[in-house]
mmCIF file with all atom_site columns, C-alpha atoms in Angstrom:
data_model
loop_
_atom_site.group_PDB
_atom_site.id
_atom_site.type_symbol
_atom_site.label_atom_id
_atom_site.label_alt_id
_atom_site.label_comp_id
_atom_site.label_asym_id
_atom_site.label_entity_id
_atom_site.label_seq_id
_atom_site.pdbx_PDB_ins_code
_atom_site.Cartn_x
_atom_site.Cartn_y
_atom_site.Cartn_z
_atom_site.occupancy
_atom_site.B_iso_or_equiv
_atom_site.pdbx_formal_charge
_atom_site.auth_seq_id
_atom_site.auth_comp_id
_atom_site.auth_asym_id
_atom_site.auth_atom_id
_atom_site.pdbx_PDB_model_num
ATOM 1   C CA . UNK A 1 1   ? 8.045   3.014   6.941   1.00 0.00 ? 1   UNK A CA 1
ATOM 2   C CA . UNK A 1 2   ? 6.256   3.521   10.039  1.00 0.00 ? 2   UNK A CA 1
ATOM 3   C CA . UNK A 1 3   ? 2.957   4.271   11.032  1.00 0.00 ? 3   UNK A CA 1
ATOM 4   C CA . UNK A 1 4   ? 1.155   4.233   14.509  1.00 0.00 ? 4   UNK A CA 1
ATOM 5   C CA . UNK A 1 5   ? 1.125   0.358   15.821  1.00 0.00 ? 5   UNK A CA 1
ATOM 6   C CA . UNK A 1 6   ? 1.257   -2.398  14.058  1.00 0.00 ? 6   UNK A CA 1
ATOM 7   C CA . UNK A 1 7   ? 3.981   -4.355  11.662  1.00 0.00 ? 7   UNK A CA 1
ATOM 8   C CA . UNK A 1 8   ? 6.504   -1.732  11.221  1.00 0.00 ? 8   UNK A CA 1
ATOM 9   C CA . UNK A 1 9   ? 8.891   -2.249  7.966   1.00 0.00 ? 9   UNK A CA 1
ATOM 10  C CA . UNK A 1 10  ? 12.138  -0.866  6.682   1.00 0.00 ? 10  UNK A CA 1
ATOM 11  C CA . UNK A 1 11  ? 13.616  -0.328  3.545   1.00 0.00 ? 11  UNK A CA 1
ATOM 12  C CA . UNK A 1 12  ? 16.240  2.238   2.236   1.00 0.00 ? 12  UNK A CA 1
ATOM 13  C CA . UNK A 1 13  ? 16.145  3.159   -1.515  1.00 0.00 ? 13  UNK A CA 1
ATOM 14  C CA . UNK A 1 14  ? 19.762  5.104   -2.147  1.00 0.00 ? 14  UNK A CA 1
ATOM 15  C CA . UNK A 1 15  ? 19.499  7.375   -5.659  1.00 0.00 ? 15  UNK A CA 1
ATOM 16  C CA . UNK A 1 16  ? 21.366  10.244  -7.441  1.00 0.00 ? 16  UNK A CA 1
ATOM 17  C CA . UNK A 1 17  ? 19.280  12.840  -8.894  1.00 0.00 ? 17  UNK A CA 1
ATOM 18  C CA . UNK A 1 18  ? 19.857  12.631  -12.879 1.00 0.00 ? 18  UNK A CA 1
ATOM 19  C CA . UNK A 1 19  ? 20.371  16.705  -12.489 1.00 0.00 ? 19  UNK A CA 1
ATOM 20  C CA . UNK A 1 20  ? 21.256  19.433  -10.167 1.00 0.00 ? 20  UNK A CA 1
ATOM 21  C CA . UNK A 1 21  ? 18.006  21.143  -11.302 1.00 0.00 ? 21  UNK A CA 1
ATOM 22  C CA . UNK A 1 22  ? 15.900  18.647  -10.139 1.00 0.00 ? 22  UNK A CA 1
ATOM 23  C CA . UNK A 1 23  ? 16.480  20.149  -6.663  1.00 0.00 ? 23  UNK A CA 1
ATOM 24  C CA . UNK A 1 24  ? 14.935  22.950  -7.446  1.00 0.00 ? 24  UNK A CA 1
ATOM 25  C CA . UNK A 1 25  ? 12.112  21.346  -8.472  1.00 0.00 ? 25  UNK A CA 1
ATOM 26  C CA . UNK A 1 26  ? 11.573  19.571  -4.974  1.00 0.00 ? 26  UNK A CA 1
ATOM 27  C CA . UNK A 1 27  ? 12.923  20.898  -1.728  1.00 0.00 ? 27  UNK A CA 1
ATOM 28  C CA . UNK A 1 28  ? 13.311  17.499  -0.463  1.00 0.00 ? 28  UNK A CA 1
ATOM 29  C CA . UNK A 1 29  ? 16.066  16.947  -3.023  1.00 0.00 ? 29  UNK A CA 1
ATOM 30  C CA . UNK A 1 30  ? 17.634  20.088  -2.112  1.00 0.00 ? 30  UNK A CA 1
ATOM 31  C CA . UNK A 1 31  ? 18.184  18.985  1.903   1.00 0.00 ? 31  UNK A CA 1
ATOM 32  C CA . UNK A 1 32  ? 21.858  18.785  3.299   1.00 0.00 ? 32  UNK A CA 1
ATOM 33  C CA . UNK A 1 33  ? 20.358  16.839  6.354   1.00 0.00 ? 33  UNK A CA 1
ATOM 34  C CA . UNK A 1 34  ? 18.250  13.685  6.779   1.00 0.00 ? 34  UNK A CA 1
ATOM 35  C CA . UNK A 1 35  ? 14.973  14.033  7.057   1.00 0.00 ? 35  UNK A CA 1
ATOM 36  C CA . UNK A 1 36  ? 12.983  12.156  9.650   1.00 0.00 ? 36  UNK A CA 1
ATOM 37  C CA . UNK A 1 37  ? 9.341   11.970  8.898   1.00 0.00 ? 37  UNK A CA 1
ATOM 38  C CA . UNK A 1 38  ? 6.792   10.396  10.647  1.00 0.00 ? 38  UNK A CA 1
ATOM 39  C CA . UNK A 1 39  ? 4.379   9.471   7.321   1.00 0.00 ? 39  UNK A CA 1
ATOM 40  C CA . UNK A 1 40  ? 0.580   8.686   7.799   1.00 0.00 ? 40  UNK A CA 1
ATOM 41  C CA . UNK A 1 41  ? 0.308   7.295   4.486   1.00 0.00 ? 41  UNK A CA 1
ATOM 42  C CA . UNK A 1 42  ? 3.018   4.503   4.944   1.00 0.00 ? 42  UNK A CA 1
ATOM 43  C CA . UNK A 1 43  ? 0.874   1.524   3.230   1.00 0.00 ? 43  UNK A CA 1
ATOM 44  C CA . UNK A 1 44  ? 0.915   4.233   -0.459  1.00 0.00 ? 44  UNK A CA 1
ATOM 45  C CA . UNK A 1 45  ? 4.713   4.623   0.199   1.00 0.00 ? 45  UNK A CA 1
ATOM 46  C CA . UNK A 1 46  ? 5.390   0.574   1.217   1.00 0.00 ? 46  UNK A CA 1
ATOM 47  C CA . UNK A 1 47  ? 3.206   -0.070  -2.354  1.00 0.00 ? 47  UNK A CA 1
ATOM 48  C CA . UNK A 1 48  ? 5.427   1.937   -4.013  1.00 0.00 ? 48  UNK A CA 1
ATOM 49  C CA . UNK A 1 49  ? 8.606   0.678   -2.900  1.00 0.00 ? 49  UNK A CA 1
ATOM 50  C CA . UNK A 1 50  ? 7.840   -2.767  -3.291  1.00 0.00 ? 50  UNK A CA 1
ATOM 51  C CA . UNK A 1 51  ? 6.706   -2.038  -6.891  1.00 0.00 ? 51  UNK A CA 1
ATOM 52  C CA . UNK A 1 52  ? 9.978   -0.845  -7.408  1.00 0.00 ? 52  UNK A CA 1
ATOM 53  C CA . UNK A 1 53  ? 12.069  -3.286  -5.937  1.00 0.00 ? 53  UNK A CA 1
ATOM 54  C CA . UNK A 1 54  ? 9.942   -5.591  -7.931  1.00 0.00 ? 54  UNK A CA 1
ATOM 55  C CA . UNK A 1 55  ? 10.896  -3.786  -11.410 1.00 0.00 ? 55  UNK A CA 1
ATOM 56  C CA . UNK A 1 56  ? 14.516  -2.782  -9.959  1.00 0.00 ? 56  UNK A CA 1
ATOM 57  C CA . UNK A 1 57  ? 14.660  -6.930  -9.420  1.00 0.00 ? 57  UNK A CA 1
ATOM 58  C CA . UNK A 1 58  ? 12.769  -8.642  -12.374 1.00 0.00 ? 58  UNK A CA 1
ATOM 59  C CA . UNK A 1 59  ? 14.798  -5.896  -15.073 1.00 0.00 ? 59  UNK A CA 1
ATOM 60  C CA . UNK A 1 60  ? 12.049  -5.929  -17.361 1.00 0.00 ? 60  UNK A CA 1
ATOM 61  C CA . UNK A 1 61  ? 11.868  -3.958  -20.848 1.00 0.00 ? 61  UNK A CA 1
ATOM 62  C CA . UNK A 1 62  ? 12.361  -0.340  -19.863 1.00 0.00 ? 62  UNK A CA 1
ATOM 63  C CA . UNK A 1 63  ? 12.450  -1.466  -15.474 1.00 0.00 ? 63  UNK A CA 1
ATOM 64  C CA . UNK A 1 64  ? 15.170  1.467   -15.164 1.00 0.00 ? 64  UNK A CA 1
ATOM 65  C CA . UNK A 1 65  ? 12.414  4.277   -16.550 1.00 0.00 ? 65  UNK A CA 1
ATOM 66  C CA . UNK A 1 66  ? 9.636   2.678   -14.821 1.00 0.00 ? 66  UNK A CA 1
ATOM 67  C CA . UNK A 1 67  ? 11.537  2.541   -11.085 1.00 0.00 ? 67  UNK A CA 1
ATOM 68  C CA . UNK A 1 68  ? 12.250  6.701   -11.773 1.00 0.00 ? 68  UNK A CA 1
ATOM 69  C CA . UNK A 1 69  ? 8.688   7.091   -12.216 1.00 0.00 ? 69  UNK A CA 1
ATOM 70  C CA . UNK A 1 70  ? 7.725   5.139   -9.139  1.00 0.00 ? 70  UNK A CA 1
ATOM 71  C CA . UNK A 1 71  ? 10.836  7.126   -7.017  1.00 0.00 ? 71  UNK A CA 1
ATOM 72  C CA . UNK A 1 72  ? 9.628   10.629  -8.134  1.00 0.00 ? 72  UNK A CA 1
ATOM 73  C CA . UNK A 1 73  ? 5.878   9.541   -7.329  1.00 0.00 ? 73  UNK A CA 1
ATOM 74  C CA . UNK A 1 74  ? 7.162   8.783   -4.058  1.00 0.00 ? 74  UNK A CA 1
ATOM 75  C CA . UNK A 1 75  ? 9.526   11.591  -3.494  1.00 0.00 ? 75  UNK A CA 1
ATOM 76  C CA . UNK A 1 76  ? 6.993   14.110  -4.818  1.00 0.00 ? 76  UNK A CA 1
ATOM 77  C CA . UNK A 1 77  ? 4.200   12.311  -2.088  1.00 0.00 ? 77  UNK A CA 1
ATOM 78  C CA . UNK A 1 78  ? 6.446   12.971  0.849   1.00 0.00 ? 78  UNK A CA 1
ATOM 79  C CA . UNK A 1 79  ? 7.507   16.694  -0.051  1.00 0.00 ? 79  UNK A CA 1
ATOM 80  C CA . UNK A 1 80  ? 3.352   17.331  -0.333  1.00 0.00 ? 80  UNK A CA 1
ATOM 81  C CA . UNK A 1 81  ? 3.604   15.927  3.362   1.00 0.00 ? 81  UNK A CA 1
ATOM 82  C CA . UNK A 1 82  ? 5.981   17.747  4.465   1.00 0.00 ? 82  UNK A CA 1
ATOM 83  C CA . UNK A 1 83  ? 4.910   20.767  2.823   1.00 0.00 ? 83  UNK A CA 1
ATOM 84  C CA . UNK A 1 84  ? 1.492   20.201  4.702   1.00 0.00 ? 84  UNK A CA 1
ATOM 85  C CA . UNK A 1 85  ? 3.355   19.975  8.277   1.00 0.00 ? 85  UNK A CA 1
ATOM 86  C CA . UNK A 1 86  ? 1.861   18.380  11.128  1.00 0.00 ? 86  UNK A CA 1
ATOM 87  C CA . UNK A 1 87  ? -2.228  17.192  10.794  1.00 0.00 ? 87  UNK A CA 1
ATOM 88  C CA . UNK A 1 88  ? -4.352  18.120  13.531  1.00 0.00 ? 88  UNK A CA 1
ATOM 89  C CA . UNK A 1 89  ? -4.850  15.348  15.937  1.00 0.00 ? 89  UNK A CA 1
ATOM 90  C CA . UNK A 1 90  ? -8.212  14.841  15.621  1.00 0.00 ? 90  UNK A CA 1
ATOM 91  C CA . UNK A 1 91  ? -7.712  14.376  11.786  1.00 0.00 ? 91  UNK A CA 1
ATOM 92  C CA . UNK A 1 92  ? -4.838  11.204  13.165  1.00 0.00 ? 92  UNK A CA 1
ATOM 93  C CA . UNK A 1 93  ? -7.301  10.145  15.565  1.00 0.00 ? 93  UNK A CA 1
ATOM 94  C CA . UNK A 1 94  ? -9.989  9.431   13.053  1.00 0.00 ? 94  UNK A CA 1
ATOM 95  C CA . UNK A 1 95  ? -7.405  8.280   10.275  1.00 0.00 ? 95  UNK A CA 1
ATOM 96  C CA . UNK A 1 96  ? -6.074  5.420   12.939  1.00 0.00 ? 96  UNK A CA 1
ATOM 97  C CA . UNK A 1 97  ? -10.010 4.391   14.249  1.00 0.00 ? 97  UNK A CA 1
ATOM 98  C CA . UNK A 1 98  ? -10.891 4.212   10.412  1.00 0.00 ? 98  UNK A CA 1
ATOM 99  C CA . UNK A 1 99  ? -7.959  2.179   10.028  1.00 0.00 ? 99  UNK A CA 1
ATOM 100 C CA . UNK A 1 100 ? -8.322  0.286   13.313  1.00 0.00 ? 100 UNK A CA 1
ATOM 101 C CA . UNK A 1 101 ? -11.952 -0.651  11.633  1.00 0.00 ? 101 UNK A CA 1
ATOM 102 C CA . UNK A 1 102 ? -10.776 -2.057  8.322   1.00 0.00 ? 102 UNK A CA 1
ATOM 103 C CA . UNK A 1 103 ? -8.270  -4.123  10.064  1.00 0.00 ? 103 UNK A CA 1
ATOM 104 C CA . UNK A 1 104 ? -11.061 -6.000  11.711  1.00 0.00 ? 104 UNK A CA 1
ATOM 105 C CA . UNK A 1 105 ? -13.400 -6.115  9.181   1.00 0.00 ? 105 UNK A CA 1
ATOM 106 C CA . UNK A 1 106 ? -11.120 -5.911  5.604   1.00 0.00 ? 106 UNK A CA 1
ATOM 107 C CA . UNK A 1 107 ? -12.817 -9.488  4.665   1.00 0.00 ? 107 UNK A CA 1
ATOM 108 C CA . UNK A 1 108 ? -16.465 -7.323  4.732   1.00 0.00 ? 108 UNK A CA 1
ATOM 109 C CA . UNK A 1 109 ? -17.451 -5.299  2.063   1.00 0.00 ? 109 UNK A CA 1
ATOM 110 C CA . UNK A 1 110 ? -16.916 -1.994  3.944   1.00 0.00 ? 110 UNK A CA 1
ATOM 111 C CA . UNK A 1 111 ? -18.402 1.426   2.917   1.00 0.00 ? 111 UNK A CA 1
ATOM 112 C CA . UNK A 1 112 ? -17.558 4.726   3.640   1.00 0.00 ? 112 UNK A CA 1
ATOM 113 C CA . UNK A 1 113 ? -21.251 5.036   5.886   1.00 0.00 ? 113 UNK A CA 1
ATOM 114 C CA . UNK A 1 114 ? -19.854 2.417   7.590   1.00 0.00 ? 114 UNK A CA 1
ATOM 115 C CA . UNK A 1 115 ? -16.411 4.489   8.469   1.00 0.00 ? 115 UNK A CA 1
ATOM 116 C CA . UNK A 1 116 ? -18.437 7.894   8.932   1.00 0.00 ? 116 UNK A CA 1
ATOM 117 C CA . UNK A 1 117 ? -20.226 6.268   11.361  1.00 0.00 ? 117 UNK A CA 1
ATOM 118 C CA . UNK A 1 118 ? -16.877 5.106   13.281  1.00 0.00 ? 118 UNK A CA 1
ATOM 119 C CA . UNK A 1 119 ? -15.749 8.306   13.801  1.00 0.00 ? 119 UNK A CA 1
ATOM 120 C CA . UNK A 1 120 ? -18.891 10.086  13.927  1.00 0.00 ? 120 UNK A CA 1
ATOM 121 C CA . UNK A 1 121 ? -18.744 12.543  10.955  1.00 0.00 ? 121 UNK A CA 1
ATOM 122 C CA . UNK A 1 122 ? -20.548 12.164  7.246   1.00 0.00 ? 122 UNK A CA 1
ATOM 123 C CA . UNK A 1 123 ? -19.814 9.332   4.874   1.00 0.00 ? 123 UNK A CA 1
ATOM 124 C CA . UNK A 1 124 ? -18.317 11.929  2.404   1.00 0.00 ? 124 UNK A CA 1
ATOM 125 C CA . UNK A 1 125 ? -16.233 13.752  4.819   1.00 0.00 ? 125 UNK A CA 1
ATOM 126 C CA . UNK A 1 126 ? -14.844 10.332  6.329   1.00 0.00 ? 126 UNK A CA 1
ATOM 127 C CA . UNK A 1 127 ? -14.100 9.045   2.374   1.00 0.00 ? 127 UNK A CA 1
ATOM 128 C CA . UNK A 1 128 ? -12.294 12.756  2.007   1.00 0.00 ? 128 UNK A CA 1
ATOM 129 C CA . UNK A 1 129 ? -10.267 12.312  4.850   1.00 0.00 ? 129 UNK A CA 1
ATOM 130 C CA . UNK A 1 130 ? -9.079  9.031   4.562   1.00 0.00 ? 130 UNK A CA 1
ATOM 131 C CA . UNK A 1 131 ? -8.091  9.493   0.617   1.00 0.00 ? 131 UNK A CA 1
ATOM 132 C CA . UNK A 1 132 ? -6.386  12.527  2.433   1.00 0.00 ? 132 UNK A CA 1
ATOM 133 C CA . UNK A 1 133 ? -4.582  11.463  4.668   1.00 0.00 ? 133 UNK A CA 1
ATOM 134 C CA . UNK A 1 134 ? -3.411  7.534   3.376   1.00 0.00 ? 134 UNK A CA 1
ATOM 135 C CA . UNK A 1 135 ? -3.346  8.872   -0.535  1.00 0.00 ? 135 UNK A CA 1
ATOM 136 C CA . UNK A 1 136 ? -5.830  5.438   -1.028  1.00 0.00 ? 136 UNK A CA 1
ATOM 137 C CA . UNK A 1 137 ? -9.688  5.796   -1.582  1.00 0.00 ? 137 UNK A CA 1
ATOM 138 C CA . UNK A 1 138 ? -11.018 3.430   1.265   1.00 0.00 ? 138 UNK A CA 1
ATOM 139 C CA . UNK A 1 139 ? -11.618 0.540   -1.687  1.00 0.00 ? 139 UNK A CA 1
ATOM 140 C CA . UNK A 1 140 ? -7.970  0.530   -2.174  1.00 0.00 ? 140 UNK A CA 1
ATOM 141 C CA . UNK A 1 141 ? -6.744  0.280   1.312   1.00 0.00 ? 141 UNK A CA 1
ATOM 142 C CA . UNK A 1 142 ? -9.027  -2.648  1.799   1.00 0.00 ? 142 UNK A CA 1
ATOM 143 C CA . UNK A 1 143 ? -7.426  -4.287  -1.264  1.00 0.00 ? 143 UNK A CA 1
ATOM 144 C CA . UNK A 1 144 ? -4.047  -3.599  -0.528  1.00 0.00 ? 144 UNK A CA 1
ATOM 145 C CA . UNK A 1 145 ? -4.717  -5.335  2.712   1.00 0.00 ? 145 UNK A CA 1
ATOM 146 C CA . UNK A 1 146 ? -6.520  -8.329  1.296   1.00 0.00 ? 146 UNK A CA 1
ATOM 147 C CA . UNK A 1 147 ? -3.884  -8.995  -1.002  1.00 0.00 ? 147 UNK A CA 1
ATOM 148 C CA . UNK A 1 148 ? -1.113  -8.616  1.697   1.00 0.00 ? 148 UNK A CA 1
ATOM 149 C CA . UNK A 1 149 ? -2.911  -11.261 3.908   1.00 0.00 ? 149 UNK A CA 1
ATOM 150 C CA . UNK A 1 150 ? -3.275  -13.283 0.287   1.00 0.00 ? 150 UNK A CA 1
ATOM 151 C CA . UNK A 1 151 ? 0.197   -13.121 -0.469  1.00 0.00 ? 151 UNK A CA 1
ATOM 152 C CA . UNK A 1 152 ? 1.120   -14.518 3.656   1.00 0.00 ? 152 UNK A CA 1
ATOM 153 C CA . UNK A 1 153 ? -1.728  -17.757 2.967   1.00 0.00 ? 153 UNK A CA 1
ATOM 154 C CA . UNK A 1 154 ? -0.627  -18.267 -0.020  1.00 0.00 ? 154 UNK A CA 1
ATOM 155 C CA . UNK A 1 155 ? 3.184   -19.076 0.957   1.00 0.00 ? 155 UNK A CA 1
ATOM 156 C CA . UNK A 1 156 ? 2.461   -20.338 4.398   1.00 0.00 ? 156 UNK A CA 1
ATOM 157 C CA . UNK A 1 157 ? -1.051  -22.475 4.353   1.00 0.00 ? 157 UNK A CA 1
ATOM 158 C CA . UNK A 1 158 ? -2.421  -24.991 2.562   1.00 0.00 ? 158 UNK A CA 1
ATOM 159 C CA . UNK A 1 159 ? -5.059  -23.507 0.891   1.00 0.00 ? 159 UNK A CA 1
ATOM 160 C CA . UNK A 1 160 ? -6.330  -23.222 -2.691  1.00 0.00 ? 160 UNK A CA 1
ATOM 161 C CA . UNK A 1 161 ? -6.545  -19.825 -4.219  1.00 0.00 ? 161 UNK A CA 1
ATOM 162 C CA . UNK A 1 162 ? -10.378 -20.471 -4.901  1.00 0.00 ? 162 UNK A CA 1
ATOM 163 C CA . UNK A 1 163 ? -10.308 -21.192 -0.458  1.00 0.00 ? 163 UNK A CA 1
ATOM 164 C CA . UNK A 1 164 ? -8.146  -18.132 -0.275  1.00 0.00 ? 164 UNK A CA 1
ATOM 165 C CA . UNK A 1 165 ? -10.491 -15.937 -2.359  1.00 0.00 ? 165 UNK A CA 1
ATOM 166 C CA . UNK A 1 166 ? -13.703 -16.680 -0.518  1.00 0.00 ? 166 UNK A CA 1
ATOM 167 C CA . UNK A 1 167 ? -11.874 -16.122 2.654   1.00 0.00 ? 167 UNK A CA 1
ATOM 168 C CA . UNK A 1 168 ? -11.032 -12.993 2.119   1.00 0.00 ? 168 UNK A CA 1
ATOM 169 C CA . UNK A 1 169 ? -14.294 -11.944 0.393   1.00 0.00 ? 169 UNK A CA 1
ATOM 170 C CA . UNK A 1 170 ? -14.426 -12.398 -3.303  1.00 0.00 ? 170 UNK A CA 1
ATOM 171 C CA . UNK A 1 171 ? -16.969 -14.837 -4.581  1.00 0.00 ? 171 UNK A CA 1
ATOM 172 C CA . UNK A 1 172 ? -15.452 -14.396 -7.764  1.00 0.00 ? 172 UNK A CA 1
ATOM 173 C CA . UNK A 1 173 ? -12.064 -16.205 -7.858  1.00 0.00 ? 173 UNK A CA 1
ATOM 174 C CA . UNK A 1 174 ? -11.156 -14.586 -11.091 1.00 0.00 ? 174 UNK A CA 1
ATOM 175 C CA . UNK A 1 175 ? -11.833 -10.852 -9.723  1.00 0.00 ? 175 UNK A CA 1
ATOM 176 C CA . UNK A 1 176 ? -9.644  -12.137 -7.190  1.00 0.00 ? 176 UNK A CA 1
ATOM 177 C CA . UNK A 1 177 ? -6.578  -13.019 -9.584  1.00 0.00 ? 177 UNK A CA 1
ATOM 178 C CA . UNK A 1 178 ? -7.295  -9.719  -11.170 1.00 0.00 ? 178 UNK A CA 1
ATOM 179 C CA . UNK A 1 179 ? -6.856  -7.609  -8.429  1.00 0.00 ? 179 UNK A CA 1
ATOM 180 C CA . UNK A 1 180 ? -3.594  -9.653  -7.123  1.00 0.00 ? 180 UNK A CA 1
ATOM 181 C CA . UNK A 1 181 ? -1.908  -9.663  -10.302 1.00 0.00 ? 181 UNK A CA 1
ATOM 182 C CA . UNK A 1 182 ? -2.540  -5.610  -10.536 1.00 0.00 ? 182 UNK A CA 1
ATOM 183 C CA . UNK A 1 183 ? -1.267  -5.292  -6.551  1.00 0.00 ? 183 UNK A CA 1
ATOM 184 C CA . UNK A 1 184 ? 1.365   -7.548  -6.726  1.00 0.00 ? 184 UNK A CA 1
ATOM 185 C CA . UNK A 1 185 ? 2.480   -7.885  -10.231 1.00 0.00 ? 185 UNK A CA 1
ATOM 186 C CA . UNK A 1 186 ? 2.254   -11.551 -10.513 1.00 0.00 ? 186 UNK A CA 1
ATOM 187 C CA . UNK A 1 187 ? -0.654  -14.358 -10.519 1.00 0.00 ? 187 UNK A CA 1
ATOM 188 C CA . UNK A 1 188 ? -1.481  -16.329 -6.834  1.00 0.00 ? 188 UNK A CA 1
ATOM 189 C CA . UNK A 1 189 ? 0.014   -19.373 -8.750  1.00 0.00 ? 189 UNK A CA 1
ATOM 190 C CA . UNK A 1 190 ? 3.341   -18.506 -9.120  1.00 0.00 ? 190 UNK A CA 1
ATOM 191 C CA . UNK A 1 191 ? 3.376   -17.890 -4.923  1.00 0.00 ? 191 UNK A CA 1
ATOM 192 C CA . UNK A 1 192 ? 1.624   -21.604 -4.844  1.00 0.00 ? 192 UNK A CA 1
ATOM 193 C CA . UNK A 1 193 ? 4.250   -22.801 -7.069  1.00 0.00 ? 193 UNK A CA 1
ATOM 194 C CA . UNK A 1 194 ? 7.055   -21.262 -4.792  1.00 0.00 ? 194 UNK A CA 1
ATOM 195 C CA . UNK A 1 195 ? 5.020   -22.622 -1.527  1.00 0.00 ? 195 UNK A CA 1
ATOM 196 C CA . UNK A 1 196 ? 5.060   -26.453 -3.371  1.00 0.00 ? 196 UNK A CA 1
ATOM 197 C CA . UNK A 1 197 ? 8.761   -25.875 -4.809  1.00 0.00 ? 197 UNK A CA 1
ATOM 198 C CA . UNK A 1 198 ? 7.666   -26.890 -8.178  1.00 0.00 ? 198 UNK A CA 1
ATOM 199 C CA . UNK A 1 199 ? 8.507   -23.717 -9.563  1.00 0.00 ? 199 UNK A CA 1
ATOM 200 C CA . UNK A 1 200 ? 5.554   -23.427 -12.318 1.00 0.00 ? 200 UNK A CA 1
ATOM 201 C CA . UNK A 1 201 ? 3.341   -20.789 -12.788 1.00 0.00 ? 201 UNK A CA 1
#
């Protein structure tokens, strides 16, 4: 998954249909070639995937049917990309400042007045763009990103989860375990227990 600067990650999900009709149902199924697609929603699609894995991994009570929801959510996301071609560079060019913004101020409460603002255009337009063009609403990007900075500090510093959750702008430590265990699919102590080897949630 790649989008415009930044980390860039990889990973390859390899599937069978379940049935030849199911190519008729979505062209991208139906393609003799790869297809090479250059996504400006990749944090939705990296969310997805690593839900997946995550099932595909932990083989929970019915992981197979959940992991074929999650793929055809995914697949179906693309083809509406592709189906929607190209987006007009000025709609990239405010997607990547609004972006660009929340990456250096995700720990602030951040509004969609603030983002209109960044790119010069009303609050409601700028909230209709970004959900859009990322397939988040601007509150969900920001968490995503929280939690992905959570999930690094919580493996590789010393901190608490209380030190954590202030830092990156929850008073509220439990809101905080809420929203990591829904994003993640486990609690911030079971990554402290891995960080201190102790293996305990």
């Amino acid at each position: 998954l790649r989008g415009a600067g930044g980390i860039r990650e990889s990973i390859t999900v390899r599937f069978s249909p379940a049935s030849s009709g199911a190519a008729g149902l979505l062209p991208l199924l139906a393609r003799r070639e790869p297809l090479r697609w250059m996504t400006h929603m990749p944090e939705l699609l990296l969310d997805k995937l690593l839900q997946l894995a995550e099932h595909w991994s932990e083989r929970d009570p019915y992981f197979s049917v959940m992991c074929g929801a999650l793929l055809t959510e995914l697949i179906v996301t693309v083809n509406r990309e592709v189906d929607e071609g190209e987006q007009a560079p000025s709609s990239i060019r405010h997607i990547e400042r609004m972006k660009h913004y929340i990456e250096d101020q995700y720990r602030s409460h951040i509004t969609k007045v603030e983002l209109g603002a960044c790119i010069g255009v009303s609050p409601n337009y700028a909230a209709a763009l970004f959900r859009k063009m990322t397939g988040l609403t601007i509150s969900e990007y920001v968490h995503l990103k929280r939690m992905k900075t959570a999930q690094y500090m919580l493996l590789h510093s010393q901190l608490s989860v209380q030190d954590i959750s202030e830092h990156l702008g929850y008073s509220d430590p439990s809101y905080f375990n809420r929203v990591f265990k829904r994003i993640v699919g486990k609690l911030p102590s079971v990554l402290l227990a891995e960080r201190d080897g102790t293996g305990r949630e």
